[in-house]
Amino acid sequence: MKIHEYQAKVLFRKYNVPVPKGEVAFTVEEAQKVAGTLGGYPVVVKAQIHAGGRGKGGGVKLARSLDEVKQLAGEILGMTLVTHQTGPKGQPVKKVLVEQGLNIAKELYLSVVADRATAQVVIMASEAGGMDIEAVAAETPEKIIKVYVNPLNGIQGYHCLQAAYGLNLPAAAVKPFVQLLNNLYKLFIEYDCSLVEINPLIITADDAILALDAKINFDDNALFRHKDLLEFRDLDEEDPAEVEASKFNLNYINLDGNVGNMVNGAGLAMATMDIIKLAGAEPANFLDVGGGANAEMVENGFRIILSDPNVKGILINIFGGILRCDVLAEGVVKAAQKTGIKVPVVVRMEGTNVDAGRKILADSGLNLTPAVDLSDAAAKVAKMVGA
Ligand code: ADP
Ligand code: MG
């Protein structure tokens, strides 16, 4: 799960990670009210969307007076912000963070990330922080230092010093940085985060150190342990079809192509997407109905695929193991009867109760095309969508 910057800063405050004074506002009036509590100008008006690159996209602006706050909040609230992370369609802005504008001497980068390759926590830090960190990573990766922490031992003093020296911090900032990094690590562990990122972490003219930006991603599988985070979920920022799918415990991700596909098992789903591409077509989604899916889950999955107007053909690829082929077939038939299928459907099915499954589909009177194997299925569906 992702959250907004202003929400991440609430958690930062809770863990004593210093952040500028500020608060979220949903209207221009609220923005002005918040600005009035910050004790002077400049203040910064920041679009709150679940994507980075807001500064470059025009979603972060400096206001030098209450009038400017009014003008900028008016411009940013309601705008469709396009950044390198939103895709070309952009994301509508429904709230802004209004916070103290600080005097920045230096912008650094700091993150704590779960590293799957080493099964450790990695602290990444760079002296070259700020809005061009992607270019730094691509062109001069040596400017980003990595400090690995064994999660069983936890963070130690030497990890913090290694990061501090890597950042070339002024002496006065080392102690506060070490405290900040310890607190950030604690937050990362206690909230089961997959990423905590501060870009930029700034040093002010008087050597104070603060998080100006805040990004946190949580491990969805651990969310049941953090009921307090549920109020942070913002469905406006999520794909409506993905939200619908999550209600039924379906692993669904919306993609740009036109071949909808329903598969059981994430590995088989990845392979199916590959084979659709190999046949010259593009997948419209990733959908893993799961090994233990029942007819109702299949029905909901099928309905969600059908609700995507881009879908011009569907490939159902099931290997019947725990999910038996007859159960799948029942689900497909029910969903098709309820929703009506307006696009061609190719079915490749193998495994437990495959004959019973094929019979249910054949007797259903639905217009379904059977396939003998994977490549036959992909070729057929690709032809149907005109790829
Ligand atoms: P994004 O990463 O989405 O572009 P940031 O929060 O990092 O958004 O803001 C972009 C830039 O705006 C920062 O790199 C910083 O230079 C400036 N900025 C952001 N917040 C403040 C602030 N409170 N005071 C001064 N400058 C700020
Ligand atoms: Mg940033």
XYZ file of C-alpha atoms and ligand atoms in Angstrom:
415
model
C 0.000 0.000 0.000
C 1.119 3.518 -0.803
C 0.288 6.624 1.210
C 0.564 10.360 0.627
C 3.497 12.534 1.659
C 1.434 14.311 4.348
C 0.467 10.951 5.864
C 4.050 9.696 5.771
C 5.055 12.885 7.583
C 2.528 12.088 10.329
C 4.404 8.815 10.864
C 7.764 10.607 10.664
C 6.659 12.929 13.482
C 5.564 9.942 15.538
C 9.094 8.492 15.171
C 10.903 11.803 15.750
C 12.133 12.131 12.189
C 12.247 15.941 11.784
C 9.919 17.422 9.144
C 8.825 20.997 8.379
C 5.685 22.347 10.033
C 2.679 21.860 7.805
C -0.742 20.376 7.263
C -2.950 19.019 4.532
C -5.685 21.177 2.920
C -8.586 20.150 0.703
C -9.721 23.654 -0.316
C -8.139 27.028 -1.044
C -9.619 28.419 2.193
C -8.104 25.583 4.224
C -4.759 26.141 2.503
C -4.803 29.806 3.538
C -5.754 28.873 7.073
C -2.846 26.433 7.351
C -0.441 28.989 5.856
C -1.490 31.429 8.608
C -0.347 28.982 11.301
C 3.162 28.433 9.926
C 4.711 31.594 11.381
C 5.845 33.362 8.220
C 6.766 33.076 4.560
C 7.757 31.525 2.229
C 5.462 28.531 2.465
C 5.336 25.662 0.004
C 2.141 24.319 -1.594
C 2.565 20.672 -2.584
C 0.184 18.512 -4.619
C -0.623 15.244 -2.832
C -0.804 12.333 -5.258
C 0.652 8.836 -5.074
C 3.465 9.627 -7.497
C 6.810 11.341 -7.375
C 8.251 13.903 -9.759
C 5.679 16.461 -8.602
C 8.220 19.273 -8.467
C 9.177 18.895 -12.125
C 5.525 18.484 -13.123
C 4.538 21.829 -11.552
C 2.923 20.405 -8.428
C 5.270 21.985 -5.844
C 5.287 25.805 -5.636
C 6.711 28.433 -3.324
C 4.368 31.157 -2.022
C 5.690 34.381 -0.524
C 2.407 35.779 0.768
C -1.120 34.776 1.728
C -2.326 35.991 -1.687
C 0.169 33.744 -3.429
C -0.977 30.797 -1.305
C -4.525 31.502 -2.489
C -3.443 31.722 -6.108
C -1.166 28.634 -6.091
C -3.536 26.436 -4.073
C -6.253 27.444 -6.551
C -4.045 26.387 -9.456
C -2.830 23.117 -7.964
C -6.106 21.885 -6.433
C -8.078 20.347 -9.260
C -5.193 20.269 -11.743
C -4.314 17.016 -13.504
C -0.696 16.523 -12.600
C 1.437 14.662 -15.114
C 4.800 13.393 -13.863
C 7.171 10.682 -15.062
C 5.488 8.381 -12.563
C 1.798 9.056 -13.358
C 1.829 8.085 -17.025
C 0.562 10.460 -19.734
C -2.988 10.594 -18.340
C -1.791 12.168 -15.116
C -3.536 12.197 -11.771
C -6.131 14.732 -10.534
C -5.025 16.649 -7.421
C -7.581 16.686 -4.613
C -5.444 17.915 -1.722
C -2.306 19.893 -1.027
C 0.232 19.928 1.761
C 0.946 23.470 2.913
C 4.219 23.654 4.811
C 7.077 25.914 5.871
C 9.410 26.825 3.048
C 12.887 26.067 4.337
C 16.236 27.522 3.443
C 18.013 24.631 1.752
C 21.823 24.474 1.837
C 22.069 20.942 0.433
C 19.689 18.234 -0.829
C 20.563 14.628 0.045
C 18.905 11.295 -0.681
C 18.151 8.652 1.961
C 16.071 5.503 1.797
C 15.544 2.229 3.633
C 14.470 -0.637 1.382
C 13.867 -4.375 1.679
C 16.466 -5.993 -0.583
C 15.199 -9.340 -1.853
C 18.500 -10.347 -3.457
C 20.411 -10.329 -0.164
C 17.411 -10.852 2.159
C 18.606 -7.821 4.076
C 17.556 -4.254 4.665
C 19.546 -1.817 2.586
C 20.095 1.821 3.448
C 20.753 3.879 0.341
C 22.198 7.349 0.650
C 23.525 9.951 -1.717
C 25.051 13.376 -1.507
C 23.490 14.086 -4.900
C 19.850 14.083 -3.722
C 16.934 16.082 -5.070
C 14.838 15.956 -8.169
C 17.480 14.381 -10.417
C 18.165 11.247 -8.377
C 16.994 8.997 -11.245
C 19.670 10.505 -13.504
C 22.277 10.010 -10.756
C 21.269 6.342 -10.444
C 21.499 5.857 -14.213
C 24.665 7.835 -14.980
C 26.771 7.949 -11.806
C 25.556 5.072 -9.629
C 28.786 5.252 -7.602
C 27.353 8.409 -6.031
C 24.730 6.282 -4.269
C 26.136 4.335 -1.351
C 24.520 1.209 0.047
C 24.774 -0.031 3.618
C 23.337 -3.486 4.265
C 21.729 -4.275 7.610
C 21.019 -7.816 8.705
C 17.443 -7.551 9.992
C 18.104 -10.135 12.697
C 20.816 -7.957 14.255
C 19.161 -4.625 13.495
C 20.810 -1.306 12.829
C 24.131 -0.608 14.590
C 26.175 2.512 15.153
C 28.658 1.646 12.427
C 25.876 1.399 9.811
C 24.797 4.938 10.653
C 28.344 6.295 10.582
C 29.026 4.607 7.258
C 25.944 6.361 5.801
C 26.856 9.671 7.484
C 30.403 9.647 6.079
C 29.091 8.569 2.696
C 26.882 11.643 2.727
C 29.854 13.863 3.567
C 27.858 15.526 6.340
C 29.082 18.609 8.176
C 30.271 17.614 11.665
C 27.343 19.351 13.384
C 24.845 17.267 11.397
C 26.325 13.819 12.127
C 24.701 13.249 15.522
C 21.209 14.389 14.469
C 21.556 12.286 11.303
C 22.445 9.163 13.270
C 19.359 9.708 15.438
C 17.198 10.303 12.368
C 18.424 7.168 10.621
C 17.869 5.018 13.726
C 14.316 6.340 14.015
C 13.664 5.817 10.331
C 14.887 2.222 10.555
C 12.626 1.639 13.570
C 9.638 2.975 11.607
C 10.568 0.772 8.639
C 10.647 -2.381 10.775
C 7.720 -1.673 13.091
C 5.328 -0.806 10.262
C 6.442 -3.626 7.924
C 7.447 -1.191 5.191
C 8.924 -2.230 1.878
C 10.291 1.276 1.267
C 10.842 4.456 3.237
C 12.358 7.202 1.126
C 13.366 10.785 1.834
C 14.267 12.797 -1.234
C 15.355 15.377 -0.448
C 16.715 15.070 3.047
C 18.003 18.576 3.552
C 20.695 20.366 5.465
C 19.638 23.917 6.209
C 21.906 26.970 6.299
C 22.338 26.411 10.064
C 23.177 22.699 9.662
C 19.788 21.361 10.789
C 18.687 18.183 9.077
C 15.067 17.544 7.981
C 12.968 15.366 5.699
C 11.402 17.630 3.054
C 9.744 14.807 1.159
C 8.435 11.496 2.516
C 7.459 8.343 0.715
C 6.410 5.077 2.361
C 5.237 1.799 0.832
C 3.890 -0.947 3.077
C 3.921 -4.696 2.618
C 0.246 -5.503 1.945
C 0.659 -8.953 3.474
C 1.400 -7.374 6.862
C -1.361 -4.761 6.804
C -3.533 -6.878 9.085
C -1.059 -6.013 11.854
C -1.507 -2.264 11.315
C -5.159 -1.375 11.604
C -4.184 2.281 12.170
C -2.894 2.451 8.594
C -6.251 1.600 7.062
C -7.475 5.186 7.417
C -4.505 6.251 5.259
C -5.688 4.209 2.270
C -6.867 6.533 -0.519
C -9.009 4.697 -3.055
C -9.021 7.787 -5.329
C -5.380 7.017 -6.093
C -5.968 3.391 -7.034
C -7.222 1.811 -10.245
C -10.989 1.144 -9.735
C -10.762 -2.339 -11.294
C -7.842 -3.203 -8.995
C -9.808 -1.979 -5.959
C -12.759 -4.140 -7.025
C -10.468 -7.157 -7.526
C -8.863 -6.720 -4.100
C -12.317 -7.100 -2.484
C -12.336 -10.695 -3.728
C -8.675 -11.430 -2.938
C -7.820 -11.534 -6.629
C -4.343 -10.491 -7.730
C -5.274 -8.191 -10.597
C -3.173 -5.526 -12.307
C -4.543 -3.435 -15.129
C -2.262 -3.149 -18.201
C -2.408 -1.336 -21.546
C -3.089 -4.159 -24.043
C -6.323 -5.680 -25.335
C -6.070 -9.400 -24.485
C -7.683 -10.054 -21.122
C -6.361 -13.143 -19.414
C -7.403 -15.212 -16.455
C -4.896 -17.635 -15.028
C -4.378 -19.580 -11.805
C -0.980 -19.092 -10.248
C 1.270 -16.035 -10.575
C 3.990 -17.929 -12.440
C 1.572 -19.267 -15.017
C 0.070 -15.776 -15.335
C 3.519 -14.325 -16.108
C 4.169 -17.086 -18.638
C 0.762 -16.487 -20.233
C 1.482 -12.780 -20.605
C 4.813 -13.651 -22.223
C 3.212 -16.020 -24.656
C 0.504 -13.494 -25.581
C 3.285 -11.050 -26.444
C 5.161 -13.744 -28.341
C 2.050 -14.238 -30.466
C 2.188 -10.516 -31.315
C -0.581 -9.264 -29.013
C -0.531 -7.271 -25.741
C -2.017 -8.375 -22.399
C -4.731 -6.130 -20.926
C -4.149 -7.349 -17.407
C -2.395 -9.660 -15.023
C -4.901 -11.814 -13.152
C -4.020 -14.627 -10.830
C -7.200 -16.118 -9.387
C -5.062 -18.180 -7.014
C -4.529 -21.869 -6.510
C -7.504 -22.347 -4.217
C -10.003 -20.213 -6.156
C -13.704 -21.082 -6.026
C -16.397 -20.546 -8.651
C -17.310 -17.182 -7.146
C -13.747 -15.851 -7.425
C -13.540 -17.012 -11.026
C -16.863 -15.329 -11.729
C -15.667 -12.042 -10.195
C -12.361 -12.207 -12.040
C -14.103 -12.763 -15.329
C -16.540 -9.915 -14.638
C -13.653 -7.525 -13.849
C -11.838 -8.448 -17.076
C -15.054 -7.907 -19.032
C -15.520 -4.466 -17.450
C -12.345 -3.218 -19.160
C -13.439 -1.521 -22.411
C -10.008 -2.143 -23.982
C -10.445 -5.910 -23.833
C -11.095 -7.281 -27.323
C -10.478 -10.948 -26.561
C -9.945 -13.161 -23.516
C -7.617 -16.048 -22.896
C -8.428 -18.358 -20.018
C -5.451 -20.489 -19.154
C -5.972 -22.863 -16.256
C -3.963 -25.729 -14.955
C -6.369 -27.646 -12.743
C -4.639 -28.585 -9.516
C -6.286 -27.427 -6.317
C -8.589 -25.339 -8.512
C -10.428 -28.051 -10.405
C -11.332 -27.509 -14.058
C -15.061 -28.125 -13.452
C -15.137 -25.430 -10.739
C -13.464 -23.004 -13.098
C -15.883 -23.857 -15.892
C -18.879 -23.263 -13.624
C -17.530 -19.856 -12.637
C -16.941 -18.848 -16.247
C -20.417 -19.941 -17.312
C -22.099 -18.101 -14.414
C -20.161 -14.901 -15.058
C -20.844 -15.086 -18.782
C -24.564 -15.593 -18.205
C -24.736 -12.657 -15.814
C -22.571 -10.183 -17.706
C -22.929 -11.400 -21.279
C -19.734 -11.935 -23.279
C -19.249 -9.446 -26.061
C -15.734 -10.567 -26.969
C -14.284 -13.880 -28.165
C -12.943 -16.197 -25.451
C -10.278 -18.864 -25.904
C -9.974 -21.530 -23.218
C -6.948 -23.700 -22.563
C -7.505 -26.063 -19.697
C -5.567 -29.065 -18.397
C -5.436 -31.041 -15.181
C -7.870 -32.234 -12.526
C -11.393 -32.944 -13.850
C -10.532 -31.509 -17.245
C -13.111 -33.622 -19.061
C -15.900 -32.525 -16.744
C -14.767 -28.905 -17.177
C -14.703 -29.128 -20.964
C -18.168 -30.681 -20.959
C -19.621 -27.843 -18.832
C -18.183 -25.275 -21.249
C -19.293 -27.180 -24.360
C -22.846 -27.669 -22.996
C -23.174 -24.042 -21.909
C -24.123 -22.778 -25.346
C -21.545 -20.010 -24.932
C -19.301 -19.010 -27.770
C -15.990 -20.326 -26.387
C -13.038 -21.482 -28.466
C -11.089 -24.431 -27.071
C -7.323 -24.584 -27.531
C -5.115 -27.665 -27.484
C -2.070 -26.085 -25.853
C -0.535 -22.788 -24.799
C 0.851 -21.663 -28.140
C -2.360 -22.658 -29.919
C -4.334 -20.617 -27.353
C -2.131 -17.539 -27.724
C -2.150 -17.719 -31.527
C -5.943 -18.015 -31.591
C -6.603 -15.105 -29.255
C -3.998 -12.917 -31.013
C -5.744 -13.559 -34.341
C -9.118 -12.702 -32.809
C -7.949 -9.297 -31.573
C -6.356 -8.591 -34.934
C -2.745 -8.549 -33.726
P 8.769 15.464 -5.707
O 9.824 14.512 -5.263
O 7.469 14.769 -5.970
O 9.199 16.325 -6.853
P 9.408 17.026 -3.323
O 8.634 17.030 -2.050
O 10.698 16.313 -3.307
O 8.450 16.466 -4.478
O 9.617 18.533 -3.753
C 10.362 18.901 -4.890
C 11.395 19.964 -4.545
O 10.744 21.097 -3.993
C 12.398 19.526 -3.490
O 13.500 18.866 -4.084
C 12.779 20.843 -2.848
O 13.818 21.462 -3.613
C 11.541 21.689 -2.981
N 10.781 21.677 -1.706
C 9.880 20.760 -1.317
N 9.390 21.031 -0.089
C 10.006 22.152 0.317
C 9.962 22.975 1.510
N 9.149 22.663 2.538
N 10.756 24.067 1.572
C 11.561 24.380 0.533
N 11.666 23.686 -0.605
C 10.895 22.579 -0.730
Mg 10.995 14.248 -3.746
